[in-house]
Coordinates of C-alpha atoms in Angstrom, one line a residue:
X1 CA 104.1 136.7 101.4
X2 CA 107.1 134.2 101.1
X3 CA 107.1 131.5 98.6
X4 CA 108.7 129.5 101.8
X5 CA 106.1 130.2 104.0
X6 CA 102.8 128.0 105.2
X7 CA 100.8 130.8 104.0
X8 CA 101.7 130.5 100.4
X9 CA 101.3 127.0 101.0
X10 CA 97.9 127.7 101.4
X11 CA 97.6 130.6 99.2
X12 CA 98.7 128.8 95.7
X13 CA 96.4 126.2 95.6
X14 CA 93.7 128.0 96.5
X15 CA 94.2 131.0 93.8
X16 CA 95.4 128.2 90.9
X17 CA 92.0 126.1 91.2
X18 CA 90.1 129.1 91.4
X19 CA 92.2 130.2 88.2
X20 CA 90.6 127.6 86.4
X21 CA 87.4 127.3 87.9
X22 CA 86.8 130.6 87.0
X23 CA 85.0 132.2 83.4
X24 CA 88.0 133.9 81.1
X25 CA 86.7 137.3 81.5
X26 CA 86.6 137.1 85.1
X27 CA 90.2 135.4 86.0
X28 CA 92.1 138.7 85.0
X29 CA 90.5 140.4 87.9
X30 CA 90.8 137.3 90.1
X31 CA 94.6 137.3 89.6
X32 CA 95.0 140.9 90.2
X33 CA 93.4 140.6 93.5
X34 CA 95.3 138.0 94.5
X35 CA 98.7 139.8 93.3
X36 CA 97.3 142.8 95.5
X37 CA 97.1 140.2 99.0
X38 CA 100.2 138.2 98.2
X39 CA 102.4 141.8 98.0
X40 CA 99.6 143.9 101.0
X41 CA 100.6 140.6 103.3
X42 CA 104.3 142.4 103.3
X43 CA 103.2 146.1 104.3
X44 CA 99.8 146.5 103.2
X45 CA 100.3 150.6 103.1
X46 CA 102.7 150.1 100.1
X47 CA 100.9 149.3 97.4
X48 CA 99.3 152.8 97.1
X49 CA 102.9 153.3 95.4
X50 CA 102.4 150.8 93.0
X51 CA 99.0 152.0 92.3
X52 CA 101.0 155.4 91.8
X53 CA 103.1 154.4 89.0
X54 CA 100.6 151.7 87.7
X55 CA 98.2 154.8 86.7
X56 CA 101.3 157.4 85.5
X57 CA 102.7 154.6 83.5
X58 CA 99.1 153.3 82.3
X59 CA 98.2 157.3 81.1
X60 CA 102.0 157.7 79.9
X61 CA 101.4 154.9 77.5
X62 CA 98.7 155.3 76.0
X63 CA 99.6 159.7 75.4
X64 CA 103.2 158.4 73.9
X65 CA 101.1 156.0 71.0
X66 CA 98.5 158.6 70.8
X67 CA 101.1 161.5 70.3
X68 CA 102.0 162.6 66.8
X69 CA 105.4 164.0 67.3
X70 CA 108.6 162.8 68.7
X71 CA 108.7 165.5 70.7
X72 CA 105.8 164.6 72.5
X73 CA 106.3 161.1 72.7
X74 CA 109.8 161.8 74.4
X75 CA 107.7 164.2 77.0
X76 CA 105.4 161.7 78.0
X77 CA 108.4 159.0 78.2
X78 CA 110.4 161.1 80.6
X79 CA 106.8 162.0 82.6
X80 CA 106.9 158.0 83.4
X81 CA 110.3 157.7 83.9
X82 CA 110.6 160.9 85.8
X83 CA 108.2 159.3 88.3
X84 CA 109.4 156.0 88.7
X85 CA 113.0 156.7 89.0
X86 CA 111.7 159.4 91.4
X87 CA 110.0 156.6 93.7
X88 CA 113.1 154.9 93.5
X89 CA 115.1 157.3 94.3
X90 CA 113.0 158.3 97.4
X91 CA 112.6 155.0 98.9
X92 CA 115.7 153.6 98.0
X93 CA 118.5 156.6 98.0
X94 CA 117.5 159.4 99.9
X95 CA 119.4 158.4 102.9
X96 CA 122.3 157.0 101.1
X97 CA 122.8 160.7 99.9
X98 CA 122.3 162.1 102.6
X99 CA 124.6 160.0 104.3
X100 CA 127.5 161.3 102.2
X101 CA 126.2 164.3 101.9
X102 CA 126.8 164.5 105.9
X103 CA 130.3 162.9 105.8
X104 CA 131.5 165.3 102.6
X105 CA 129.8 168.4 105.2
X106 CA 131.3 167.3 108.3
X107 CA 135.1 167.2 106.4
X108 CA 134.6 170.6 105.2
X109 CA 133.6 171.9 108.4
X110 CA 130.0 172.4 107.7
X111 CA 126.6 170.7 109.2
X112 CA 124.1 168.8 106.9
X113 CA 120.6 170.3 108.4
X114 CA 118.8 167.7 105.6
X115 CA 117.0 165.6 107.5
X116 CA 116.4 162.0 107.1
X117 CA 113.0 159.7 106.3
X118 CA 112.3 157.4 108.1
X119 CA 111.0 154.8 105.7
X120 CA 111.2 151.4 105.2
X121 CA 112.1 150.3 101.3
X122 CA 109.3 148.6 99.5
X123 CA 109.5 144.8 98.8
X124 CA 110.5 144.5 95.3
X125 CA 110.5 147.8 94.4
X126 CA 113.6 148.2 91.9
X127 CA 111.9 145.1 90.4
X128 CA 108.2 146.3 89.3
X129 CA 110.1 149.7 88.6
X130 CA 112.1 148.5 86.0
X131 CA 109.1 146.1 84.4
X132 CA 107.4 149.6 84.4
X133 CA 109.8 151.4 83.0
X134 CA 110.6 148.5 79.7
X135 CA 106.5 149.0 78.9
X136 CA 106.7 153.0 78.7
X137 CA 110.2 152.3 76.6
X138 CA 108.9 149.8 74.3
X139 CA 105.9 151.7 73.8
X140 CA 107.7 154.6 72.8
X141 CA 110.0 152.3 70.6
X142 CA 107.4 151.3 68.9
X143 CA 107.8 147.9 69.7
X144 CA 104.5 147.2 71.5
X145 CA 101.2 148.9 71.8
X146 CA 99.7 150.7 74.5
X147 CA 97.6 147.9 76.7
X148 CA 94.1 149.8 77.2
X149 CA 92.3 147.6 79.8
X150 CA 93.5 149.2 82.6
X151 CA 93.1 145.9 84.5
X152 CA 95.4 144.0 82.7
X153 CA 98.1 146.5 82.5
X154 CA 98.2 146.6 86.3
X155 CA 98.6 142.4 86.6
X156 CA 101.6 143.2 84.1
X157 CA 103.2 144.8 87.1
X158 CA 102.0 143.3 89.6
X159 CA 101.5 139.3 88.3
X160 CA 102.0 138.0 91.6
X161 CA 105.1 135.1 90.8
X162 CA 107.2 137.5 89.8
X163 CA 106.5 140.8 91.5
X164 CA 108.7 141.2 94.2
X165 CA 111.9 139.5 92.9
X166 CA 111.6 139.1 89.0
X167 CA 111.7 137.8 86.5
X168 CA 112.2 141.1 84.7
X169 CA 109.7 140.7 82.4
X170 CA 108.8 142.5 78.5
X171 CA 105.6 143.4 77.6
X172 CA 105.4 141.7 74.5
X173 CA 106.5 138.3 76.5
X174 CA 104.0 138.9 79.1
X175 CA 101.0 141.5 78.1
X176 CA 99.5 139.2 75.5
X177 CA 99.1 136.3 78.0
X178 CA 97.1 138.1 80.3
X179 CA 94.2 137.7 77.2
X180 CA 94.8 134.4 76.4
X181 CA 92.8 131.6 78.0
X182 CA 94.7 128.9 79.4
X183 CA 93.3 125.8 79.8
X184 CA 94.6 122.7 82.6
X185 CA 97.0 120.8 81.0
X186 CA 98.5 117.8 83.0
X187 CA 102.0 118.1 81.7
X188 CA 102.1 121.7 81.9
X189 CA 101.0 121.6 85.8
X190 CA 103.1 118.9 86.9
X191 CA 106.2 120.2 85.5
X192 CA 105.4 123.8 86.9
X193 CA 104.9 122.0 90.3
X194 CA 108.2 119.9 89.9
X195 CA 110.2 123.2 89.1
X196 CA 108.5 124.6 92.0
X197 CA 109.6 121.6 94.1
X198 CA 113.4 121.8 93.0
X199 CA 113.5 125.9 93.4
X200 CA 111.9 125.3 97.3
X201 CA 114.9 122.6 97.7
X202 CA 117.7 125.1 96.6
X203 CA 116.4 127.6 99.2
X204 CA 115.2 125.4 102.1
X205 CA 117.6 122.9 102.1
X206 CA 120.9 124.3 100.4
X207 CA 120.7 128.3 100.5
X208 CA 119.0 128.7 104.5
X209 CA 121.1 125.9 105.8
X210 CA 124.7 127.4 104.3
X211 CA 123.4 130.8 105.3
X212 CA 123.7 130.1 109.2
X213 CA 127.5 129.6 108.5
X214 CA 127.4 132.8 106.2
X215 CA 125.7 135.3 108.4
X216 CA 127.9 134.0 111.6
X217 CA 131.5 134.8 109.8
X218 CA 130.4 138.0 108.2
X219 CA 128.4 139.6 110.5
X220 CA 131.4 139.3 113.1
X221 CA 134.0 139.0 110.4
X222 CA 136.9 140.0 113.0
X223 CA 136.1 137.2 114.8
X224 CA 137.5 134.5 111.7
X225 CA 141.1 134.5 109.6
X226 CA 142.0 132.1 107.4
X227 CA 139.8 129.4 106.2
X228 CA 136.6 129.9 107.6
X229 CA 136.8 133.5 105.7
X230 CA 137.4 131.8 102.4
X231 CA 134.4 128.7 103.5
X232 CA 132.0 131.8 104.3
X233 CA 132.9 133.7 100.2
X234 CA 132.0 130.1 98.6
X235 CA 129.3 129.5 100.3
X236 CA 127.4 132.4 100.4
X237 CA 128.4 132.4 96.2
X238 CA 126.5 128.8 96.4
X239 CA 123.8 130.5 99.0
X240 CA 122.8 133.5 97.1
X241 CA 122.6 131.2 93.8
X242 CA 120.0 128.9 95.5
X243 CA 118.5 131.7 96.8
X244 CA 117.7 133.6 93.7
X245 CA 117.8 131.0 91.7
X246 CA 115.6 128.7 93.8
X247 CA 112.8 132.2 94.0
X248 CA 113.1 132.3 90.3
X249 CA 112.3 128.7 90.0
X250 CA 109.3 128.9 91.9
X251 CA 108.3 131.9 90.3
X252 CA 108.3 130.6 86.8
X253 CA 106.9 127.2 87.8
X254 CA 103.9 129.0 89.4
X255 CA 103.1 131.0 86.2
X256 CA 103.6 127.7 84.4
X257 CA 101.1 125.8 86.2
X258 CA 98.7 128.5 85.1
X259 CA 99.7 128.4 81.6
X260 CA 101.9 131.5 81.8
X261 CA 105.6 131.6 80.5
X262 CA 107.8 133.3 81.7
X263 CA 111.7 134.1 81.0
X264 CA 114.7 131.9 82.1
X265 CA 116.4 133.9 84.6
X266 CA 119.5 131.5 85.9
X267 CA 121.4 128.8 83.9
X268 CA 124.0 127.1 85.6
X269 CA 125.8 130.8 85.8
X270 CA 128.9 128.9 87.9
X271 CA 130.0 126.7 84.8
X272 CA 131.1 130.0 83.0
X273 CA 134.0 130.2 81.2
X274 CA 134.5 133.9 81.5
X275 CA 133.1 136.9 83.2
X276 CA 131.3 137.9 79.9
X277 CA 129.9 134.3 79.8
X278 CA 128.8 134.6 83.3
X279 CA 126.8 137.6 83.0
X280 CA 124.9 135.9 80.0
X281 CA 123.8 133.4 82.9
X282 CA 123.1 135.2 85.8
X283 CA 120.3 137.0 86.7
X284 CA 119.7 137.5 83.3
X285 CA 116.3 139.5 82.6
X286 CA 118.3 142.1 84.7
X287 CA 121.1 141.8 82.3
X288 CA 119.1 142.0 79.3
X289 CA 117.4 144.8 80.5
X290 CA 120.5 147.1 81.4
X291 CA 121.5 145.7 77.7
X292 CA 118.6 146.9 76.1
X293 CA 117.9 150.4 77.8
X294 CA 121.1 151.4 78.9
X295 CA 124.1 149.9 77.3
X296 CA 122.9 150.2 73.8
X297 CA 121.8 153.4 74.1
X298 CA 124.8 154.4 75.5
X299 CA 126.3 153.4 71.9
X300 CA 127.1 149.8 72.8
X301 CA 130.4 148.5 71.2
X302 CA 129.3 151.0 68.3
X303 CA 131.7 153.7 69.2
X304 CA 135.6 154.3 69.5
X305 CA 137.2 151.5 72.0
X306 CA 137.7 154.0 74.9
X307 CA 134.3 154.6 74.9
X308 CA 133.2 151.0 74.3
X309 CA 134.9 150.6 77.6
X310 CA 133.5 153.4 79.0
X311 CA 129.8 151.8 78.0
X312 CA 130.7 148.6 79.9
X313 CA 132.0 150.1 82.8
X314 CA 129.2 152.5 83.6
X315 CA 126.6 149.6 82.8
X316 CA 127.8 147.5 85.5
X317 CA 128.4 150.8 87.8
X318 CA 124.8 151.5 87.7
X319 CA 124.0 147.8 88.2
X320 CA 125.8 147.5 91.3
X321 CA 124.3 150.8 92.6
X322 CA 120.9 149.4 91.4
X323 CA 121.4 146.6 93.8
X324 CA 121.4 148.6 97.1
X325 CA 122.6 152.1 98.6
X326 CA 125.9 151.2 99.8
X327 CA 129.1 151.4 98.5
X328 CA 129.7 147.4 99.1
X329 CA 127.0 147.2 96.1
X330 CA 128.9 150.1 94.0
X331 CA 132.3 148.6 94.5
X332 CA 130.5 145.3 93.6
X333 CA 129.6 146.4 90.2
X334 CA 132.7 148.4 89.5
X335 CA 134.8 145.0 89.7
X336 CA 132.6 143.3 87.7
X337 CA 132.8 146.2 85.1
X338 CA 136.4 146.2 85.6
X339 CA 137.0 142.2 84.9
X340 CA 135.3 143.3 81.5
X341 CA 136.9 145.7 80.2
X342 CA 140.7 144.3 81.3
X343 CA 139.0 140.6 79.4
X344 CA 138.3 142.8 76.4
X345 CA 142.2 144.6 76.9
X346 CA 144.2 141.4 77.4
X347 CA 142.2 138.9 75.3
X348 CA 144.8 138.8 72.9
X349 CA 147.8 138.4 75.4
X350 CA 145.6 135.7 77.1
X351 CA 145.0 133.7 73.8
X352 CA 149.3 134.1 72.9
X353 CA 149.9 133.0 76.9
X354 CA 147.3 130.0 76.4
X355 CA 149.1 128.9 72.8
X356 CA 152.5 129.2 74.3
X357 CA 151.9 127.3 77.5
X358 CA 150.0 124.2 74.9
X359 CA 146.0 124.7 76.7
X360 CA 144.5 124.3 73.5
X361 CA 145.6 121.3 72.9
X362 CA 144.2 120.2 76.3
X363 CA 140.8 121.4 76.2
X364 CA 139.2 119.6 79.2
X365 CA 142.1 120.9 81.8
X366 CA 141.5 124.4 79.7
X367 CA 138.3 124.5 80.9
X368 CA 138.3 123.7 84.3
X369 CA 140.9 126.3 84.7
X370 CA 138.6 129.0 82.9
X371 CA 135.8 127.7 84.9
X372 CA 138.1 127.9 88.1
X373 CA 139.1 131.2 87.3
X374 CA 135.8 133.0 86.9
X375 CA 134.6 131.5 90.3
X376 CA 137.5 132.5 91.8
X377 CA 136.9 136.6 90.4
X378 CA 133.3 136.1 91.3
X379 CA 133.9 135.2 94.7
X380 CA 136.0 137.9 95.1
X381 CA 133.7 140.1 94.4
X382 CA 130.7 138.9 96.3
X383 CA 132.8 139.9 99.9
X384 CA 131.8 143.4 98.7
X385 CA 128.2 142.5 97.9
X386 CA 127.9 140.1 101.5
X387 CA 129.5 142.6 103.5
X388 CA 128.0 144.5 105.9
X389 CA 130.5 147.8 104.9
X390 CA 133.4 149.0 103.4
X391 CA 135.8 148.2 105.9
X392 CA 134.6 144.5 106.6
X393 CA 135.0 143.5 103.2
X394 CA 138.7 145.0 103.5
X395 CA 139.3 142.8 106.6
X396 CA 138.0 139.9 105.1
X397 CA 140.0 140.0 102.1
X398 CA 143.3 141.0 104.3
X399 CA 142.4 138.0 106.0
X400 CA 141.5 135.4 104.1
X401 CA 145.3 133.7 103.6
X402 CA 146.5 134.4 107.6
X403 CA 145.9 131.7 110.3
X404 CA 145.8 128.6 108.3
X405 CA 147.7 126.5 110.7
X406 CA 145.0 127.2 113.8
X407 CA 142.3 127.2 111.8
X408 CA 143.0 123.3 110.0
X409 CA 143.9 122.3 113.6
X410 CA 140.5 123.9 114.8
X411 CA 138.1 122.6 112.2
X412 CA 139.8 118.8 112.9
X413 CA 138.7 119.3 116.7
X414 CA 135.8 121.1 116.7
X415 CA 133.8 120.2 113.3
X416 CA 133.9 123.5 112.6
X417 CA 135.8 126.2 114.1
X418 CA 136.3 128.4 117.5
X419 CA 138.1 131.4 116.8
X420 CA 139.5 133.8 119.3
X421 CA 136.2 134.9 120.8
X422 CA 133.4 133.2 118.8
X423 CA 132.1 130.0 118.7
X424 CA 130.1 128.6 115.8
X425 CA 127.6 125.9 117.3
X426 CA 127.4 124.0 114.5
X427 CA 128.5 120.1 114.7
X428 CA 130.9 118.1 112.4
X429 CA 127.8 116.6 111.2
X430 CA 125.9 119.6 110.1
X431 CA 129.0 120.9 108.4
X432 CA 129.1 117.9 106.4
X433 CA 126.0 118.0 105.0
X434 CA 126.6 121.3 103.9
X435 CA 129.1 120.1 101.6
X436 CA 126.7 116.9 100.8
X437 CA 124.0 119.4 99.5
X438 CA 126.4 121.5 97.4
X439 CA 127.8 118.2 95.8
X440 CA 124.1 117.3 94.9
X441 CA 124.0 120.3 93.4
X442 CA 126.7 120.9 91.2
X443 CA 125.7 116.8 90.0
X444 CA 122.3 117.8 89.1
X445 CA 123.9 121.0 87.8
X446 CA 126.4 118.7 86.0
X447 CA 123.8 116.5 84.5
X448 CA 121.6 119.2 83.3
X449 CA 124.5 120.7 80.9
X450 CA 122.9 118.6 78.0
X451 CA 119.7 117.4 78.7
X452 CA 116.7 118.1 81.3
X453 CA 116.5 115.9 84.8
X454 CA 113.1 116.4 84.6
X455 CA 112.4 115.1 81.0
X456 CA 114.9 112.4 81.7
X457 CA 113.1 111.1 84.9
X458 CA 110.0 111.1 82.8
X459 CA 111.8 108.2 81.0
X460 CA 111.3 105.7 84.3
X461 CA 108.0 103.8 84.9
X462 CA 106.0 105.7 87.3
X463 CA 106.9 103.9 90.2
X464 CA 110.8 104.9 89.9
X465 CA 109.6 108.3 89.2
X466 CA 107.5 108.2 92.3
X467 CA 110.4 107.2 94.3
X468 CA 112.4 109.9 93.6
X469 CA 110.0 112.7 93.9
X470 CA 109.2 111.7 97.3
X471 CA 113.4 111.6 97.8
X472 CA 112.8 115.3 97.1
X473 CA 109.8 116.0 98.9
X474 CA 111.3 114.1 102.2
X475 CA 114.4 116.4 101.7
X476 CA 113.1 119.2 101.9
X477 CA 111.2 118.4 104.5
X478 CA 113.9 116.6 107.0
X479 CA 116.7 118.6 105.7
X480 CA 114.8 122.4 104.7
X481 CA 115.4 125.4 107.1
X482 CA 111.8 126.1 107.5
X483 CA 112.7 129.5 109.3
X484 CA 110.6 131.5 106.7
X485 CA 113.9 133.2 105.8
X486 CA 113.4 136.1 103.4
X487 CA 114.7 135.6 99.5
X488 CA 118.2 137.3 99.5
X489 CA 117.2 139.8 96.7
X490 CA 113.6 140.7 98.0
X491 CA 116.1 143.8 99.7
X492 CA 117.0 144.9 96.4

C-alpha cells in the first residue's frame, strides 16, 4: 500500500483509532495484522518470506542468549545471517550474476546453461533484511535481549510505517515500545499528522511533479545535450530527496501519532559542507547501520591509513551494490567512497589552498562554496544512480556542457525544450512552478537550520495557524501529482 494512495487514506485512520480504542494486550496483535495487509496489498504471496526470516531470526535469537559459548553463539549468528543474506541474495542478485556470468562466458567462447528466475523483488526487502539482521547482531553483542513473545518480535519487522522503506530501525530503539502503552496525546497526534502533511507535500507536489521532467530526459537521454541534461541531474537530486525524505516523514509521523518514535532519517543533507558531512545527513539509519556492522568491524579508522581507506572504500562499495543489481548503483557508491578517501588524502592541501587564497577570513562565501561543491560531486554521482545503464550515464555526462546555444534559444521559445526528435509537453508555466516549489523548499529548509517551523507556527493564534495549514493542505491538493507514483527507494 502507498502512503500516497486513497487507500492509505482510508487505511490510517481506521487502524490509529482502533489503536486506541483497543485494550493494551490486544493492540500488539492489532498492529501486526494491519502491518501484514498494508505489505499483502503489494503481492500478497510475499510475505511467506518474511514469515521465513521472522521465525529463523526469532529461534536464532533466542539459541545465541541461551548458548554458553562463543562458539555457539557465532553458529547461530551466521544460521540468521546465512538465511537472510541468502533471501537477498536470491531475490535480489541471482540474475545480476548471472548476467555477468553470461557476458564473462560468451567473451571466452563458452555458453552460460544457468538459467534465470523469473521473480519479481520483494517490496522493501533489503530494508526488513537489514532491521533483521541488527536484532540477531545486537543480540549476539550482547547489547539487547532476545524478545520472547513471538508476536512482538515479528511487528519489530514488520511495524507497518516503516517496513518497506525504513527507517532502519535498532531493537533497543524499537522492541521496548512495542510493550509500552501509549496513550492519545493531542500534541503528540497533531504534530505526527503535520509531519505527515509536509512529507505528502515533498512527494506529491515537489518530487512527482519534477519527476515527469526527470523520467523524460533520462529515459531517452540521447534525445537532450546541454542544459536540459544538467536541469534533469538537479532535479532528480531535489526529486529523490523529497521522495525519500517525504516517505520517511510520513513514516515517522504515523508511528508518532501512535506514540512510537522512531529515528531521524534525513536532515537537510543538501546544506553539507563536505561529502563526509553529507553522509551524516542522508539516509542515515542506513548509514549508521553500515557504520556499526560493517565499517567498524572492518577495523574502522583503527588500523594503518591504507587500510583505513580501504575500510571506507569497501563500505560505500557495498552500499552502492546494496542499493540495486546494476553496475549504475556499484559505480554510484564507488564515487562516493572515492570522494572520501581523496577528502581524507588532500585535507591538508585543501586547508593550505584555503589559507593562501584568504577563505577563512570570509566565512559566509567559504561556505557557500563548500556547500556548492558537495552538491556539485553529489550530482555527479546521482547520473549513475538515475541512469537506466552504464552507457547512458556516460552519454549524459559527455553531454552535459555541448549544445548550450540551441538549447537557451529553445527553452526561451518553447518553455521548455524540443530537442532533435523529442518533445517535452510541458508549458512555460509548469516549468516554472517547478522551480517555485524547489525555492519553497530550500526556504523552509533554510528556516529550519535553527529552529522548528512547526514549533514556530505554534507561536501564532490559531486562526493564523489555521490559515497556513490549509495553504498546505490546498497545495497539495491543487498542486500534488496524485498518480499513486511509487516511493523512489521502495525498488531498493
Amino acid at each position: 500500500m502507498l502512503f500516497n494512495s486513497f487507500e492509505f487514506l482510508l487505511f490510517f485512520p481506521v487502524v490509529t483509532i482502533l489503536y486506541f480504542l483497543l485494550p493494551h494486550r490486544f493492540r500488539w496483535f492489532h498492529l501486526l495484522a494491519a502491518s501484514c495487509f498494508f505489505y499483502m496489498f503489494f503481492k500478497p504471496v510475499y510475505i511467506l518470506i518474511l514469515f521465513f526470516t521472522i521465525v529463523i531470526d526469532y529461534y536464532a535469537g533466542i539459541l545465541i542468549e541461551n548458548s554458553e559459548t562463543k562458539k555457539k553463539k557465532k553458529f547461530y549468528l551466521l544460521w540468521s545471517l546465512v538465511a537472510n543474506i541468502g533471501v537477498l541474495a536470491i531475490f535480489k542478485y541471482y540474475n545480476f550474476f548471472n548476467d555477468n556470468i553470461t557476458s564473462l562466458s560468451e567473451a571466452l567462447g563458452y555458453q552460460n546453461h544457468i538459467p534465470y528466475l523469473t521473480i519479481l523483488l520483494p517490496i522493501g526487502l533489503s530494508f526488513h533484511t537489514f532491521q533483521a539482521m541488527s536484532y540477531t547482531i545486537e543480540v549476539y553483542r550482547g547489547n539487547h535481549k532476545a524478545e520472547r513473545h513471538f508476536g512482538i518480535y515479528a511487528l519489530y519487522v514488520m511495524f507497518y510505517p516503516q517496513l518497506v522503506a525504513g527507517p532502519i530501525e535498532r531493537p533497543q530503539n524499537v522492541l521496548h515500545q512495542f510493550h509500552e502503552k501509549h496513550y492519545f496525546d493531542y500534541d503528540r497526534v497533531t504534530s505526527g499528522l503535520k509531519l505527515m502533511a509536509w512529507g505528502l507535500f515533498k512527494k506529491v507536489v515537489i518530487a512527482d511533479r519534477l519527476a515527469v521532467m526527470v523520467n523524460e530526459v533520462y529515459n531517452n537521454p540521447t534525445h537532450f545535450e546541454g542544459i536540459p541534461l544538467i536541469l534533469a541531474t538537479v532535479f532528480f537530486a531535489i526529486q529523490i530527496y523529497c521522495d525519500f525524505s517525504g516517505y520517511s516523514d510520513i513514516a515517522i509521523g504515523s508511528a508518532q501519532v501512535m506514540g512510537f518514535t522512531l529515528m531521524r532519517n534525513f536532515n537537510r543533507p543538501y546544506f553539507s559542507k563536505n561529502i563526509k558531512e553529507f553522509w551524516g545527513r542522508w539516509h542515515i539509519s542506513l548509514s549508521t547501520w553500515f557504520r556499526d556492522y560493517l565499517y567498524i568491524p572492518l577495523g574502522g579508522n583503527r588500523v594503518p591509513k591504507w587500510r583505513w581507506y580501504y575500510n571506507i572504500f569497501i563500505v560505500f562499495l557495498v552500499s552502492g551494490f546494496w542499493h540495486g543489481a546494476n553496475w549504475t548503483y556499484i559505480i554510484w557508491g564507488a564515487l562516493h567512497g572515492f570522494y572520501q578517501v581523496f577528502g581524507q588524502i588532500t585535507g591538508k592541501s585543501r586547508d593550505r589552498m584555503v589559507e593562501a587564497l584568504g577563505l577563512k577570513k570570509l566565512p559566509s562565501l567559504y561556505k557557500l562554496i563548500q556547500i556548492g561543491t558537495t552538491f556539485v560531486l553529489v550530482c555527479f554521482a546521482w547520473v549513475f544512480f538515475r541512469a537506466n545503464s552504464v552507457s547512458d550515464a556516460w552519454y549524459i555526462i559527455s553531454h552535459m556542457f555541448t549544445g548550450f546555444s540551441e538549447s537557451v534559444n529553445l527553452i526561451a521559445h518553447n518553455g521548455f525544450v524540443r530537442q532533435r526528435y523529442l518533445f517535452l509537453d510541458q508549458t512555460k508555466e509548469i516549468f516554472l512552478l517547478s522551480f517555485v516549489v524547489i525555492s519553497i523548499l530550500i526556504v523552509i529548509e533554510l528556516f529550519q537550520r535553527n529552529r522548528s517551523l512547526r514549533l514556530e507556527v505554534k507561536k501564532y493564534p490559531f486562526p493564523m495557524r489555521l490559515v497556513f495549514y490549509n495553504i498546505i493542505i490546498l497545495s497539495i491538493l491543487l498542486l500534488g501529482s496524485f498518480s499513486e507514483a511509487e516511493f523512489i527507494y521502495f525498488q531498493f
